[in-house]
Each structure stands twice: as structure tokens, then as C-alpha cells.
Short mmCIF file of C-alpha atoms and ligand atoms in Angstrom, two decimals:
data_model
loop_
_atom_site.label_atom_id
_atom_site.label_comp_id
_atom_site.label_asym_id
_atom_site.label_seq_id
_atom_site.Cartn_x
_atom_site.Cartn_y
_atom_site.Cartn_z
CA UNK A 1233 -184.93 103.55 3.02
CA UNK A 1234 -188.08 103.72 5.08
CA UNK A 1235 -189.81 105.64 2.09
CA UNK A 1236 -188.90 102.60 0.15
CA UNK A 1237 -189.93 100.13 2.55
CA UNK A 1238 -193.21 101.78 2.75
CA UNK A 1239 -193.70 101.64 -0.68
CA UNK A 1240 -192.88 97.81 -0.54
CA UNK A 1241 -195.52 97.37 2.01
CA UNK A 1242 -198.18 99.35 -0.45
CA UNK A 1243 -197.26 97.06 -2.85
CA UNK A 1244 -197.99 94.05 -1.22
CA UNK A 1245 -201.14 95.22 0.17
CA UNK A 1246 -202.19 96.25 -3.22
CA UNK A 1247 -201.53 93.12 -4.84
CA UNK A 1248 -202.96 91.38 -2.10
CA UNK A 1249 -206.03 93.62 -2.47
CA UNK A 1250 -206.09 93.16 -6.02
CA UNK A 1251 -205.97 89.00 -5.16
CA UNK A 1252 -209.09 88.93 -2.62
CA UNK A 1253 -211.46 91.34 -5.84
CA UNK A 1254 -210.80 87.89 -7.91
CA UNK A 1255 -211.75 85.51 -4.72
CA UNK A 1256 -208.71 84.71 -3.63
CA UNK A 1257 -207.71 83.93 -0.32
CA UNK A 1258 -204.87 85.91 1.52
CA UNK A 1259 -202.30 84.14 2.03
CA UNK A 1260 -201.35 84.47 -1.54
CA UNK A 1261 -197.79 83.39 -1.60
CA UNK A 1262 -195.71 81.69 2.01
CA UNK A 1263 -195.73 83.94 5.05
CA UNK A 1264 -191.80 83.36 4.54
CA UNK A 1265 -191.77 84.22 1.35
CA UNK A 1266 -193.63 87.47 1.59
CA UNK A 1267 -191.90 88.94 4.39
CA UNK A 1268 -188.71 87.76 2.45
CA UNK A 1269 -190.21 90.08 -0.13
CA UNK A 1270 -190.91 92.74 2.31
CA UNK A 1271 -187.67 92.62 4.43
CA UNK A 1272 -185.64 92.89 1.04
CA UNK A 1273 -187.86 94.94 -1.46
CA UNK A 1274 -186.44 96.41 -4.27
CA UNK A 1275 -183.83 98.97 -2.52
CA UNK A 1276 -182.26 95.52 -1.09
CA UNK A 1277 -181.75 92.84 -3.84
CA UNK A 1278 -179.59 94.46 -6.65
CA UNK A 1279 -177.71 92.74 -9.90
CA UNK A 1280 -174.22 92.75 -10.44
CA UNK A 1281 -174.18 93.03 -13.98
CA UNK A 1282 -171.04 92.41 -16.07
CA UNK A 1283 -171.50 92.72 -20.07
CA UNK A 1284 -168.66 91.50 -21.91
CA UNK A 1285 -167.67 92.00 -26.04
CA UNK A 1286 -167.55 88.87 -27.44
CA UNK A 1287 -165.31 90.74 -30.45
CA UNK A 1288 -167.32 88.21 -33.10
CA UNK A 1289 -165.38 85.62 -31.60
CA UNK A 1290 -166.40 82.24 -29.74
CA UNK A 1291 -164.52 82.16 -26.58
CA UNK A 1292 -166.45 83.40 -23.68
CA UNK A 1293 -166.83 86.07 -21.95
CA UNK A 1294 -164.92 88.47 -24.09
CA UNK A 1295 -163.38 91.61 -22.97
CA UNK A 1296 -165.45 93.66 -20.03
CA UNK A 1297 -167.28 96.54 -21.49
CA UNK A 1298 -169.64 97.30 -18.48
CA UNK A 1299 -170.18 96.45 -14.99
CA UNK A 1300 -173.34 97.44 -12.56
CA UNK A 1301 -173.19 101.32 -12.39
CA UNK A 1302 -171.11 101.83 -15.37
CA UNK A 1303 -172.68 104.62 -17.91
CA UNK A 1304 -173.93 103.56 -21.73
CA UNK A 1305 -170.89 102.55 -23.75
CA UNK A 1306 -173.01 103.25 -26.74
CA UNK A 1307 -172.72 99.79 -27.70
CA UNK A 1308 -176.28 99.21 -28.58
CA UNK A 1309 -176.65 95.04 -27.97
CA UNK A 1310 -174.19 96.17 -24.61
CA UNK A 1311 -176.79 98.69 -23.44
CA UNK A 1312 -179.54 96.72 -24.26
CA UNK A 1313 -177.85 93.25 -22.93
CA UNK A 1314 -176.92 95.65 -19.52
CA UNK A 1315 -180.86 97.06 -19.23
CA UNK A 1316 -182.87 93.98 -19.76
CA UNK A 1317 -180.48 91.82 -17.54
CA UNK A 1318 -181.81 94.40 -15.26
CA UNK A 1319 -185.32 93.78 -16.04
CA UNK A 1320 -184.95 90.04 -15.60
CA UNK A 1321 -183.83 90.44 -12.32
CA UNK A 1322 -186.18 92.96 -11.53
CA UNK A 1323 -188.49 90.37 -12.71
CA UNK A 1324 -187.45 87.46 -10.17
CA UNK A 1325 -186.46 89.83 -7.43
CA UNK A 1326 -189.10 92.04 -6.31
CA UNK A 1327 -191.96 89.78 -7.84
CA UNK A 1328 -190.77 86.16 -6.59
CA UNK A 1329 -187.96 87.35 -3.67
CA UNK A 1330 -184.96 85.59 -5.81
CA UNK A 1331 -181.74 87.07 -5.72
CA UNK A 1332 -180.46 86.51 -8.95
CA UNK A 1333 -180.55 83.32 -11.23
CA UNK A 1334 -178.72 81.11 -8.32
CA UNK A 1335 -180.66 83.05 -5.42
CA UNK A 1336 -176.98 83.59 -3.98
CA UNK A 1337 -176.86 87.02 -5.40
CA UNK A 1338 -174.58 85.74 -8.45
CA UNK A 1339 -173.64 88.37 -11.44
CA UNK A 1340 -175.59 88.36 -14.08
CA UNK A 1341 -172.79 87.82 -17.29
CA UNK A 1342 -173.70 88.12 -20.52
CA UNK A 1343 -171.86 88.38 -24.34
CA UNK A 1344 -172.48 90.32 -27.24
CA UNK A 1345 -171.17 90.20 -30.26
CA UNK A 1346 -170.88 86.46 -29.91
CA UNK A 1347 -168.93 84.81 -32.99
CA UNK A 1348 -169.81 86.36 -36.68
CA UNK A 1349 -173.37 85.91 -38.02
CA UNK A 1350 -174.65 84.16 -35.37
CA UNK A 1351 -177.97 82.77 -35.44
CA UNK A 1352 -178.54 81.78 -31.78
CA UNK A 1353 -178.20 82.96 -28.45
CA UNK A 1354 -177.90 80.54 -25.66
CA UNK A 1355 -177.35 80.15 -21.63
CA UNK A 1356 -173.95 77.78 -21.03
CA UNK A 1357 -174.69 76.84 -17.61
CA UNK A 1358 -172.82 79.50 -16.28
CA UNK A 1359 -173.78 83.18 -18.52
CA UNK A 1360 -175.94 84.36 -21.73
CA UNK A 1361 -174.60 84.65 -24.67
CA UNK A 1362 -175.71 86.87 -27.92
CA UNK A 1363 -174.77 86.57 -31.78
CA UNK A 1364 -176.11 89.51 -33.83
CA UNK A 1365 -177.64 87.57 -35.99
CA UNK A 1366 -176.79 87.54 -40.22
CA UNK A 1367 -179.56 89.51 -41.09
CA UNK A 1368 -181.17 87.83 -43.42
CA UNK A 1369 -182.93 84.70 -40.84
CA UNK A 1370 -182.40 87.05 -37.68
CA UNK A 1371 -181.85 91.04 -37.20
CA UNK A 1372 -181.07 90.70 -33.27
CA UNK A 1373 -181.75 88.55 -30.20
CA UNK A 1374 -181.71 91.78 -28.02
CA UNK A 1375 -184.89 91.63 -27.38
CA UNK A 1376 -185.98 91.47 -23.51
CA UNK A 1377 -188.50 88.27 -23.71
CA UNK A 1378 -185.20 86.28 -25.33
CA UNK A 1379 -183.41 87.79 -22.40
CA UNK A 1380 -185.84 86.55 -19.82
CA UNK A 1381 -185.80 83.48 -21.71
CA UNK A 1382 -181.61 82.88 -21.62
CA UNK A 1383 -181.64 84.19 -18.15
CA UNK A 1384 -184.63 81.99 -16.88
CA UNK A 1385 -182.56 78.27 -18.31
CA UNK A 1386 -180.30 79.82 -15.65
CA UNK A 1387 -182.79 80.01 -12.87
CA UNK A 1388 -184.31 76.72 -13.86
CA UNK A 1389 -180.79 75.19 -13.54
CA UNK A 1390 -180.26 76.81 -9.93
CA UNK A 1391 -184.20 75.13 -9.10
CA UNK A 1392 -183.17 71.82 -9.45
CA UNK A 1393 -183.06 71.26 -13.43
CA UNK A 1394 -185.21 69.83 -16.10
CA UNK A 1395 -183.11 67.08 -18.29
CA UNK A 1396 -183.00 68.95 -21.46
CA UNK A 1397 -184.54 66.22 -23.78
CA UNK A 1398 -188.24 65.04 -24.53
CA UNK A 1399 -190.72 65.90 -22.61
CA UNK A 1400 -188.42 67.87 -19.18
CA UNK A 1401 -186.30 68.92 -22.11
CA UNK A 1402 -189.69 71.08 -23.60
CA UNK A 1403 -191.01 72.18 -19.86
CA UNK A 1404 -187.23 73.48 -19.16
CA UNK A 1405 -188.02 75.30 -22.69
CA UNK A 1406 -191.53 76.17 -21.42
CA UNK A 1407 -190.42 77.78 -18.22
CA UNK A 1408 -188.02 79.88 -19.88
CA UNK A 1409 -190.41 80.86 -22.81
CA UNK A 1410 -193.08 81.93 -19.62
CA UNK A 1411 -190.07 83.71 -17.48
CA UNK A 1412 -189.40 85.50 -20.74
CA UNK A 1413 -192.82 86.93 -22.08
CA UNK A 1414 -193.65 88.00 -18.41
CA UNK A 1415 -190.51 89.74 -18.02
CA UNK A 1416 -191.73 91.48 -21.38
CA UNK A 1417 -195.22 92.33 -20.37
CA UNK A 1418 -193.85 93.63 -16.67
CA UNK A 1419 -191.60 95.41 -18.49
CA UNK A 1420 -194.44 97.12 -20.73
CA UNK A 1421 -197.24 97.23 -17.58
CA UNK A 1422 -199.63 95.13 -20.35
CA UNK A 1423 -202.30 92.86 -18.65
CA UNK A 1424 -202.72 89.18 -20.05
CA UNK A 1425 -205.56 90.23 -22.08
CA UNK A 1426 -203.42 93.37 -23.30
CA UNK A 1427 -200.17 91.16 -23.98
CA UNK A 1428 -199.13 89.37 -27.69
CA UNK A 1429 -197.76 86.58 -26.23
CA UNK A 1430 -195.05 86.35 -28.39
CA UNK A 1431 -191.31 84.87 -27.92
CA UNK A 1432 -189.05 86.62 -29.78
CA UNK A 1433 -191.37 89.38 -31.65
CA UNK A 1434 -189.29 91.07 -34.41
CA UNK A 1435 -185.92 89.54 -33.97
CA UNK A 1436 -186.39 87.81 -37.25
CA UNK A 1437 -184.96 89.12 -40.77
CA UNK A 1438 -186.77 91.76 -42.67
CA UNK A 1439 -187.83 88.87 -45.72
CA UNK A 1440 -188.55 86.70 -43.20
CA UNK A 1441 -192.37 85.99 -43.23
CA UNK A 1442 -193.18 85.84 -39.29
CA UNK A 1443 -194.21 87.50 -36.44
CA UNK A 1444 -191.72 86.08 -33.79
CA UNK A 1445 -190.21 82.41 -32.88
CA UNK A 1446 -193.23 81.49 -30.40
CA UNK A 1447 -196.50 82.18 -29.63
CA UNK A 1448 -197.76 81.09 -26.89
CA UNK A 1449 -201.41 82.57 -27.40
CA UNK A 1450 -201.46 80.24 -30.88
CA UNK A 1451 -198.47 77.90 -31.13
CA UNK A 1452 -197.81 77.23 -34.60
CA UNK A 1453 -198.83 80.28 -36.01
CA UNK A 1454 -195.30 82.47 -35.42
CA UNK A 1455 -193.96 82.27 -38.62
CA UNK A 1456 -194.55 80.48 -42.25
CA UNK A 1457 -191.51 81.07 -44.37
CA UNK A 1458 -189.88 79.59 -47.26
CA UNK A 1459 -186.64 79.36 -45.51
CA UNK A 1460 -187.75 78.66 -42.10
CA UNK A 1461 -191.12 76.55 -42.76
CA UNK A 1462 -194.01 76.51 -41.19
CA UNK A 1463 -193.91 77.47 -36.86
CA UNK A 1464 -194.12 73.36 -36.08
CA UNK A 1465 -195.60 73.87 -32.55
CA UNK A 1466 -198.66 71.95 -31.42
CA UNK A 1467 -200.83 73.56 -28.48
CA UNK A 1468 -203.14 70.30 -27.62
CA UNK A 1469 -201.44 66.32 -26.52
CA UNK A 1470 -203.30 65.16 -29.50
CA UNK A 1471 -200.50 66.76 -31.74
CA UNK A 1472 -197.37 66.31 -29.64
CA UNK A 1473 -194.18 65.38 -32.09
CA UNK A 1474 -192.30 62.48 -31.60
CA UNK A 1475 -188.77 63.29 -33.15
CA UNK A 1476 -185.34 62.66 -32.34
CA UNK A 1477 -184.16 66.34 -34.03
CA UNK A 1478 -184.02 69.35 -31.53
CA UNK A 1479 -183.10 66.94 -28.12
CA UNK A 1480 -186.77 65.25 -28.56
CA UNK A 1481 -188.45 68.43 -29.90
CA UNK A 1482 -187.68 70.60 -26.85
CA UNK A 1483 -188.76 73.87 -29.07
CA UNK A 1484 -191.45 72.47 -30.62
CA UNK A 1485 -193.58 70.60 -27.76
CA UNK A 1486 -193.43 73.07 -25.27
CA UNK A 1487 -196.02 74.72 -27.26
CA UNK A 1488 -198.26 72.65 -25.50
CA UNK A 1489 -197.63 74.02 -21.96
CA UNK A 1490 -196.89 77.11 -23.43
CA UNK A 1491 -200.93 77.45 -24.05
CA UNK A 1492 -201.79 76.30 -21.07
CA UNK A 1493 -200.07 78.87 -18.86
CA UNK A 1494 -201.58 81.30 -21.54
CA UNK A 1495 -205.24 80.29 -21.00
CA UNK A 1496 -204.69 80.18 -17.19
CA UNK A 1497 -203.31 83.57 -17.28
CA UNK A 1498 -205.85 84.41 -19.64
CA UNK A 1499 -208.58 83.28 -17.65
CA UNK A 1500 -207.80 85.03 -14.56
CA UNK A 1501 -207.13 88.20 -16.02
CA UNK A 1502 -204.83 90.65 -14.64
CA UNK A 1503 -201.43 91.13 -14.72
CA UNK A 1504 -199.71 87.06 -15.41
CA UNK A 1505 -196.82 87.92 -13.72
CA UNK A 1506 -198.15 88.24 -10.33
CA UNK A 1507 -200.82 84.92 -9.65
CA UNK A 1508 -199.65 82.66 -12.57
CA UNK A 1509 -196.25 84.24 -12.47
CA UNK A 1510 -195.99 83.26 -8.65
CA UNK A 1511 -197.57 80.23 -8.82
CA UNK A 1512 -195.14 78.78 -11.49
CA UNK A 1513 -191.99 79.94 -9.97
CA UNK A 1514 -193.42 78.35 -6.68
CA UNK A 1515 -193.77 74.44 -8.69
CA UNK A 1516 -190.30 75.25 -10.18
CA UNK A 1517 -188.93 75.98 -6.76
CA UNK A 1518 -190.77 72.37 -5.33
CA UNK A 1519 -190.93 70.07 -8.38
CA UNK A 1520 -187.60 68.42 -7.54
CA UNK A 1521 -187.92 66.45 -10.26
CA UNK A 1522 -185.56 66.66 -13.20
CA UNK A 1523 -187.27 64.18 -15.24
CA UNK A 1524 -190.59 65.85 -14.76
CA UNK A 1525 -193.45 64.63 -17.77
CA UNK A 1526 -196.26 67.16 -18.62
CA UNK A 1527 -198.31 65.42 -16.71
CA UNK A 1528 -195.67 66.02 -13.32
CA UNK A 1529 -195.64 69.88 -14.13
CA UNK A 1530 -198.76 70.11 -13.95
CA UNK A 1531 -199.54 68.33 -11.25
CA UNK A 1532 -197.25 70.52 -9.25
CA UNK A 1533 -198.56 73.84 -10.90
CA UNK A 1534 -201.74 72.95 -9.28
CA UNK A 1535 -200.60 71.95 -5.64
CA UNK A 1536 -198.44 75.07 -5.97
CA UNK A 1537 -201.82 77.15 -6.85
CA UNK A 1538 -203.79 75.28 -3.57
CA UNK A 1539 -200.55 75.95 -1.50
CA UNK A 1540 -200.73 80.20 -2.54
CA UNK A 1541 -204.35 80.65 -3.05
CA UNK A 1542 -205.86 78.18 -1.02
CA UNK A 1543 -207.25 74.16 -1.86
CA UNK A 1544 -210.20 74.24 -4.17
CA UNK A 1545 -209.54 78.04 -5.04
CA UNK A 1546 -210.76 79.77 -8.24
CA UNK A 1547 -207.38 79.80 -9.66
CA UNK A 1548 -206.57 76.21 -8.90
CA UNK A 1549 -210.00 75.70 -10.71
CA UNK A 1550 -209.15 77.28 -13.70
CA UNK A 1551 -205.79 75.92 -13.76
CA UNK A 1552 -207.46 72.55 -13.98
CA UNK A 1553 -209.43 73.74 -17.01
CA UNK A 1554 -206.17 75.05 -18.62
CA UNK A 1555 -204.47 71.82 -18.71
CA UNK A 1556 -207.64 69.80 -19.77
CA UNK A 1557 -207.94 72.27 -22.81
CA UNK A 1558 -204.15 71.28 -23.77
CA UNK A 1559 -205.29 67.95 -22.89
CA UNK A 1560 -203.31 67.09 -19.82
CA UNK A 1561 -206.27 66.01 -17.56
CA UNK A 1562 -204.87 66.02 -13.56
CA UNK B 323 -159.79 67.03 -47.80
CA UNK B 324 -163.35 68.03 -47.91
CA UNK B 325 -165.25 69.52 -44.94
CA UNK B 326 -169.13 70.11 -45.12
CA UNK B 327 -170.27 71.09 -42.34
CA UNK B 328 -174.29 71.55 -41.41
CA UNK B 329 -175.58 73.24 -38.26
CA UNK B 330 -179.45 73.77 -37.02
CA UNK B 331 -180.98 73.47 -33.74
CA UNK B 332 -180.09 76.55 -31.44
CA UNK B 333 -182.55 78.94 -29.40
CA UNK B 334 -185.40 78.60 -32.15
CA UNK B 335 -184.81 75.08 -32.76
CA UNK B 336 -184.98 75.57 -36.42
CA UNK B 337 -183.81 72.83 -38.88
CA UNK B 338 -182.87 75.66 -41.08
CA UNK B 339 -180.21 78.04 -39.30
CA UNK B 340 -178.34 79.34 -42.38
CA UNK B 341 -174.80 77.46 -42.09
CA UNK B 342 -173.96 75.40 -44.42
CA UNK B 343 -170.31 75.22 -45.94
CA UNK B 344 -168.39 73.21 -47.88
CA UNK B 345 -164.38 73.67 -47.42
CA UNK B 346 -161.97 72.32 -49.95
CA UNK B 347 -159.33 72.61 -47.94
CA UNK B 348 -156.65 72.26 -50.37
CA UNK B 349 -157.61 75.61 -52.09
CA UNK B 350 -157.08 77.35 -49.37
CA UNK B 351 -153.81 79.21 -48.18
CA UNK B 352 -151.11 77.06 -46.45
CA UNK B 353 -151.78 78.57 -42.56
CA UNK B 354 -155.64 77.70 -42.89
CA UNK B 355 -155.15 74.65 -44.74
CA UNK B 356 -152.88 73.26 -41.72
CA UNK B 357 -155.65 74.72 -39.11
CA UNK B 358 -158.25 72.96 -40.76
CA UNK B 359 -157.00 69.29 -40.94
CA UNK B 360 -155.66 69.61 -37.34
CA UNK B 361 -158.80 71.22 -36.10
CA UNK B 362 -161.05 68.55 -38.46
CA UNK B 363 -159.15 65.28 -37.90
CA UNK B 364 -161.69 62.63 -37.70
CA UNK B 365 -160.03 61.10 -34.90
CA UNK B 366 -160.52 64.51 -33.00
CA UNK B 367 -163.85 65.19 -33.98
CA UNK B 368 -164.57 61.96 -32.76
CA UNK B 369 -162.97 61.78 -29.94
CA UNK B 370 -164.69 65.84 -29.19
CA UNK B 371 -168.22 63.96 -30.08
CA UNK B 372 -168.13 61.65 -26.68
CA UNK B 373 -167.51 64.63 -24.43
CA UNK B 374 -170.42 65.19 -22.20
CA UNK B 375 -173.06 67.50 -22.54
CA UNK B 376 -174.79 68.11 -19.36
CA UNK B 377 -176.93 70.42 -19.38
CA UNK B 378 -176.70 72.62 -22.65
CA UNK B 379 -179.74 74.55 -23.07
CA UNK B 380 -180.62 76.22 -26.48
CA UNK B 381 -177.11 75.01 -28.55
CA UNK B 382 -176.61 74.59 -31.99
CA UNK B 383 -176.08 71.10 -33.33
CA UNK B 384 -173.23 71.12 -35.96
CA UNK B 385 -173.32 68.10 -38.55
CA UNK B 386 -169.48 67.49 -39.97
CA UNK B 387 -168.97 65.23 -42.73
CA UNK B 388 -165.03 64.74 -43.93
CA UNK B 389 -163.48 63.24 -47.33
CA UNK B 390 -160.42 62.52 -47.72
CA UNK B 391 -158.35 62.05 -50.67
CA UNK B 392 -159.07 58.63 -51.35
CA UNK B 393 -163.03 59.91 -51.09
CA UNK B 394 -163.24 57.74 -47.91
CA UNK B 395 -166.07 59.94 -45.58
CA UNK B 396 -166.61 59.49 -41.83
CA UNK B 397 -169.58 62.08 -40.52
CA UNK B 398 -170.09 63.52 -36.70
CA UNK B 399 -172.66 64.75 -34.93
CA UNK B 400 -171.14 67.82 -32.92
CA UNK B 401 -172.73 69.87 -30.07
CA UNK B 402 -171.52 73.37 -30.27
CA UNK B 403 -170.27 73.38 -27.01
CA UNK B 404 -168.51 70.74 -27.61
CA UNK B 405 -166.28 72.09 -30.45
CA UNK B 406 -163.16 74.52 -29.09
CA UNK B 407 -163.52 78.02 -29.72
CA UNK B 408 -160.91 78.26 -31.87
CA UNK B 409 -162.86 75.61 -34.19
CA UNK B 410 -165.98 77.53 -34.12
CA UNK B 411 -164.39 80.33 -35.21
CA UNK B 412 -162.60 78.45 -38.23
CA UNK B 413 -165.91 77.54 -39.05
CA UNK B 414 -167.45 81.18 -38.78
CA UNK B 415 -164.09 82.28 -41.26
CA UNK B 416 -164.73 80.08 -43.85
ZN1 LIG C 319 -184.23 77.90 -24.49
#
């Protein structure tokens, strides 16, 4: 215990070291938060995990195949569902001092094997859910930044909520396409200069002529298929789509923020789930607003980055220039 | 009775998602056939259509268009979660 509150301590002094060589100030996230961090470290906050098999059936959850501390059942989306669950909360817990998607220490449920051929996976306001795909538009959605994705709709639900049409609808799809591809590059220790930026790399069908479902280094440019079309994501206002398909274009205009957390994270350099990582879970946690525009988010990503690195800081600089490039000015 | 039924939207948000069916439900065998116009009476699918959504993150959108014998057609819009299991998995059968 003390050996692992030690090593908490380390870590915070590292990161914070790590801040102040970029010119930050210290008081990089809330005094609360960070002894909230400290107090409960990693040996404190733990999932409850519960993976269910869906049996290639719709109802939900399925029959229980493994709970937290259970061995491998050598059901490969199980084990996988089961270890990047853990990830994710890895991801909120010892980074941003949540415990679990409510913050209440919920368990994390998922399905596999959800219905036969399914092309989706989805969050239902209460657990993730996985089809295996048909094989032919998608091989899997096991794949940890989908995951992080699912999990994070849960986390933004438990924040407050973003109406999940126009332009909320696209930040709520945003949020959970950021929560995702940092879980992934945590998960692979890749710095945002290292990372692909990609949502969803490889989960799509071997004919299938794309790299992934997103990218949020260059929306747009995921996939160009025959079957699928062309990746319809803009990254700049100027090319926002107005349509009444997909709740108001919820996957296609959160490109557009997307890029924006991309070039800020880009521009600082680093690893994006610590600064930029900590600075958008902090303007989820205090947007209280689930009608938010663009223009809201962010506004609120940049008090959040004068609240943890200090007003006029580099990063809040930066994460001016980030927006104006999408063209959001603030 | 003729059921086509359409569905895209879902995590990617693609308009393409691979589903598309069309179910003569006379050809089929006399259990289905009986599922299938209770589970795709127009006044239920209607009636499922004005059940809330809330907040429904990532769903599939399922289009449902039924003929009857006198080739009269009334269409729905369906959210997935809005459709009973046991519907979804008719669907998934066929
Ligand atoms: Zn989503």
C-alpha cells in the first residue's frame, strides 16, 4: 500500500515536472482534484467488470460469462471486452480521479456477441454493447479506442449530457471519439506526435477500402469505398453538413472538433492524455450545458485550460489557435 | 404481406450498414408467418415509433415499409431501441 502510494506521489510529481519543462504553471489540475488522485491512486479505484454473452441475440445483457477477477474464458470479444473495459477505466481513474463512468463506482457491463451480423456497437444508457460484425463491412468492434468510445457516451451521460442531435449531438460524439483514441494511445505509451489518430483502425472488412471509421488527424480521409463512400467528415466550420440523416450529422460534424483537440494536442506535444486529456474532462465535468454549440465547448475548453494551467497560459494560447484553425474563433 | 425493411445509422453513422431485406411473408412457414404480421402490424410499429428516445447514443435507424394484400403501403421510421428484442431478432432471422 505505501509502496503504491509512493509511486502515486512520483507520478504526480513527474507529470507535474513534465508540465512546468512546457511553461506551465503548477497547479495543473484542482488542489481537490489532485489529492483526490493521490488519496485514491490506482491500488484504490478498481472496476467491477461484468461481461455478458449476448448468444447472437438482442435482449440485453445475455448470460454472465465473467465478472472482475474471473480468469480468460477464451472467448476472444469476452477477453478483449473484459481487458479494455479495464483500460477505459484505467483511463478515467488514475488520469482524471473518476470512479467509473457514473463516478459512483458503477460496474462496467458490457455484451458480446450482440444479435447476428451486427454492424454496430452502441452504449444504451445503462451498458456497451458489441455485434461481431458480418465480415464483409466490419471484422470486429473489439477494438479498445471503440471501447473508450462506448464507454465514454457513458461518462458523458453521468457529466450532465449532450442532446444527441446537431451540433451537442456531434460534441457528445466528439468527446467520446477523444475519450476513445486517448484510451488507445495510453494504452500503447505513444505521444501525440507518435499516435494515428484513428477511431476504429482495422475493425473494417478485409475488401473494405479504409483505414478506420475516423480520423481525427484528417477527417474525411478514413475510408473511400464503393460500399461505404467516401469518409464525409469536414475538419474546418466552412464545411459543416447540414442534414437531417444521422440525428443532424452527429458522426459526421464532429470531425470538426475532432481536429481541433488534435492540433491542440499536437501542438503541445507530449502525451494528449495528460494536459488536453485533463483539460477536456475538466469542461465536460463544468459545461452544464446539454445543448452546448461548438462555439459553447469551446469556450469552456478554454476557461477549463486557464482554470488548470493558469489565465493567459501557453496551453490556453494554443488552444485558442486550435479552434481558430477549425474556425471556431472564441 | 410484404416487409422491406432498411437500416443505417449506428456507431459509424454510415448510410450504408448492410441490412436490407425484403420478407414475403406468405412464403414463409406458418410459425414465422404468424410472428411476422403480429410483430409488423402497422398499428404496432406505429404505435412503437412515438416511444421516446432519450438519450440513445450510436443506434441504428431501421426504415420499415409494409404492403399488404391490397398493395396498400404505410412506412416507419424505427429507432432500434425502440423495436422489442424479439423483433430485432426476427429481423436478424430473416
Ligand atoms: Zn458514439
Amino acid at each position: 500500500m505505501a509502496r503504491k502510494l509512493l509511486k502515486q506521489n512520483e507520478k504526480v510529481r513527474e507529470e507535474r515536472a513534465e508540465m512546468t519543462d512546457i511553461g506551465a504553471p503548477h497547479h495543473e489540475l484542482s488542489p481537490a482534484a489532485l489529492n483526490r488522485i493521490a488519496a485514491q491512486g490506482e491500488s484504490k479505484l478498481k472496476p467491477d467488470r461484468q461481461i455478458h454473452d449476448g448468444q447472437y441475440k438482442a435482449a440485453l445483457p445475455g448470460k454472465l460469462i465473467r465478472s472482475e477477477g474471473d480468469t480468460e474464458t477464451g472467448i476472444a470479444d469476452a477477453d478483449t471486452a473484459y481487458d479494455a473495459a479495464g483500460q477505459v477505466f484505467s483511463l478515467f481513474a488514475d488520469e482524471y480521479g473518476r470512479n467509473s463512468l457514473d463516478d459512483d463506482g458503477m460496474p462496467l457491463v458490457a455484451t458480446v456477441h450482440h444479435r447476428r451480423n451486427y454492424n454496430n456497437a452502441f452504449w444504451d444508457g445503462k451498458q456497451m454493447a458489441y455485434g461481431t460484425g458480418d465480415g464483409k463491412l466490419f471484422r470486429t468492434f473489439l477494438e479498445l479506442s471503440v471501447v473508450g468510445h462506448e464507454m465514454a457516451h457513458g461518462v458523458i451521460q453521468y457529466s450532465g449530457g449532450l442532446l444527441y442531435e446537431n451540433q451537442s449531438g456531434a460534441l457528445n460524439e466528439s468527446i467520446a471519439d477523444v475519450f476513445g483514441s486517448l484510451t488507445l494511445q495510453r494504452g500503447l505509451a505513444l505521444e501525440a506526435h507518435e499516435a494515428d489518430w484513428l477511431v476504429g483502425r482495422g475493425i473494417l472488412g478485409p475488401d473494405i477500402n479504409g483505414a478506420a471509421l475516423r480520423s481525427m488527424k484528417a477527417p474525411g480521409t478514413a475510408y473511400s469505398d464503393d460500399l461505404l463512400g467516401q469518409d464525409p467528415q469536414p475538419w474546418h466550420m466552412d464545411h459543416f453538413v447540414v442534414t437531417t440523416d444521422d440525428n443532424g450529422g452527429v458522426h459526421i460534424n464532429s470531425g470538426i472538433p475532432n481536429h481541433a483537440f488534435y492540433l491542440f494536442a499536437t501542438y503541445l506535444g507530449g502525451k494528449a492524455w495528460e494536459i488536453p486529456g485533463r483539460i477536456w474532462y475538466h469542461a465536460l465535468q463544468s459545461l452544464n450545458n446539454p445543448m452546448a454549440s461548438f462555439s459553447d465547448w469551446a469556450d469552456q475548453t478554454i476557461k477549463s485550460a486557464n482554470e488548470l494551467t493558469g489565465n493567459g497560459s501557453s496551453e490556453a494560447v494554443m488552444l485558442r489557435r486550435a479552434w481558430k484553425l477549425v474556425g471556431i474563433a472564441i | 404481406m410484404i416487409i422491406e425493411i432498411a437500416a443505417k445509422g449506428g456507431f459509424g453513422g454510415f448510410a450504408a450498414t448492410g441490412l436490407h431485406k425484403t420478407i414475403d411473408v406468405d412464403r414463409q412457414a406458418a410459425p414465422i408467418r404468424q410472428e411476422l404480421s403480429d410483430a409488423f402490424k402497422p398499428d404496432e410499429l406505429a404505435r412503437l415509433s412515438r416511444e421516446p428516445c432519450g438519450n440513445c447514443p450510436d443506434r441504428m435507424t431501421y426504415h420499415i415499409t409494409v404492403t399488404d394484400e391490397a398493395r396498400h403501403s404505410r412506412s416507419f421510421t424505427l429507432h432500434e431501441h425502440q423495436l422489442p428484442p424479439e423483433t430485432l431478432d426476427l429481423i436478424d432471422q430473416m
